[in-house]
Amino acid sequence: QVQLVESGGGLVQPGGSLRLSCAASGTIFSIHDMGWYRQAPGKQRELVASITSGGGTNLVDSVKGRFTISRDNAKRTVYLQMNSLKPEDTAVYYCNAEIWAGFGSYRTYWGLGTQVTVSS
């Protein structure tokens, strides 16, 4: 059974930094793309950043220059380094990953989310 568990969220002042982590566990044969999404109150979930198994990255324009996505394939973990945080970054952050668990095809799995609040 595959699980994604996020950590690292919390309350931070504007201009501060946080580092989110998301570790995949269970019966995993291969992981393709991994990513971070966020959902603010009253808004739709949106992609923040994604990273391929080879390390290619994609970030939404609103976080370019402030956020960095990375992954450690040996640890099956994806990270989101968030700097210069703004109040509008406040949201629940979810990680997802395309995982092959040894049967069928790749499936997209989601974590339960971690709250990030940017406020003075």
XYZ file of C-alpha atoms in Angstrom:
120
model
C 0.000 0.000 0.000
C 1.491 3.303 -1.119
C 1.427 6.376 1.090
C 2.668 9.944 0.694
C 3.297 11.848 3.906
C 4.011 15.586 3.932
C 5.790 17.495 6.682
C 7.275 20.911 7.300
C 4.271 23.190 7.194
C 3.522 25.823 9.801
C 3.118 29.498 10.575
C 5.715 31.913 9.249
C 5.978 35.684 8.943
C 6.003 37.376 5.534
C 9.473 37.165 4.050
C 10.247 33.966 5.935
C 11.077 30.486 4.700
C 9.778 26.964 5.054
C 10.877 23.638 3.638
C 8.242 21.042 2.893
C 9.062 17.360 2.557
C 6.994 14.511 1.162
C 8.105 10.910 1.559
C 6.638 8.001 -0.365
C 6.434 4.602 1.321
C 5.040 1.157 0.656
C 5.489 -1.231 -2.237
C 7.022 1.018 -4.883
C 8.790 -0.112 -8.018
C 9.159 3.218 -9.772
C 8.279 6.895 -9.349
C 7.867 9.221 -12.301
C 6.887 12.848 -11.810
C 6.432 14.283 -8.317
C 4.838 17.584 -7.524
C 3.380 20.063 -5.096
C -0.091 21.561 -5.320
C -1.810 24.029 -3.036
C -5.371 24.965 -2.234
C -6.329 28.207 -0.541
C -9.748 28.684 1.095
C -12.427 29.176 -1.537
C -10.049 28.484 -4.413
C -9.308 25.535 -6.645
C -6.266 23.364 -6.110
C -3.402 24.583 -8.278
C -0.064 23.173 -9.343
C 2.859 24.930 -7.664
C 5.838 22.920 -8.889
C 6.696 19.576 -10.423
C 9.854 17.563 -11.022
C 10.563 14.630 -13.300
C 12.506 11.519 -12.325
C 15.453 13.009 -14.203
C 15.320 16.281 -12.291
C 13.585 18.528 -14.793
C 11.490 21.136 -12.987
C 8.470 23.286 -13.654
C 7.205 26.085 -11.393
C 4.154 28.310 -11.628
C 5.044 31.915 -12.459
C 3.910 33.263 -9.072
C 6.600 31.305 -7.203
C 9.500 31.480 -9.659
C 12.579 32.941 -8.005
C 11.191 32.173 -4.546
C 10.444 28.419 -4.469
C 12.671 25.501 -5.429
C 11.575 21.907 -5.946
C 13.992 19.007 -5.594
C 13.905 15.275 -4.988
C 16.001 12.491 -3.536
C 15.199 9.357 -5.514
C 16.988 7.060 -3.073
C 14.807 8.389 -0.244
C 11.689 8.582 -2.431
C 11.245 12.118 -1.167
C 10.344 15.399 -2.826
C 11.078 18.789 -1.260
C 9.725 22.287 -1.697
C 11.977 25.066 -0.437
C 9.887 28.196 -0.035
C 11.632 31.539 0.474
C 10.343 35.126 0.596
C 6.933 33.846 1.574
C 3.912 36.094 1.050
C 0.468 36.057 2.656
C -0.972 34.882 -0.663
C 1.094 31.687 -0.342
C -1.154 30.664 2.543
C -2.798 27.356 1.641
C -2.854 23.647 2.289
C 0.023 22.151 0.322
C -0.361 18.660 -1.134
C 2.261 16.478 -2.744
C 1.540 13.968 -5.439
C 3.502 11.368 -7.325
C 3.062 9.026 -10.263
C 3.956 5.625 -8.875
C 4.091 2.091 -10.224
C 3.357 -0.322 -7.425
C 4.199 -3.425 -9.415
C 0.861 -4.096 -11.046
C -1.250 -2.363 -13.668
C -0.065 1.040 -14.792
C 1.318 4.112 -13.054
C -1.166 5.756 -10.681
C -1.271 9.218 -9.162
C -1.124 9.218 -5.379
C -1.788 12.171 -3.074
C -0.714 13.101 0.409
C -3.148 14.414 3.017
C -1.707 17.916 2.934
C 0.167 20.260 5.240
C -0.969 23.756 6.217
C 1.226 26.741 5.391
C 0.169 30.057 6.906
C 2.017 33.282 6.136
C 0.984 36.025 8.527
C 2.433 38.658 10.788
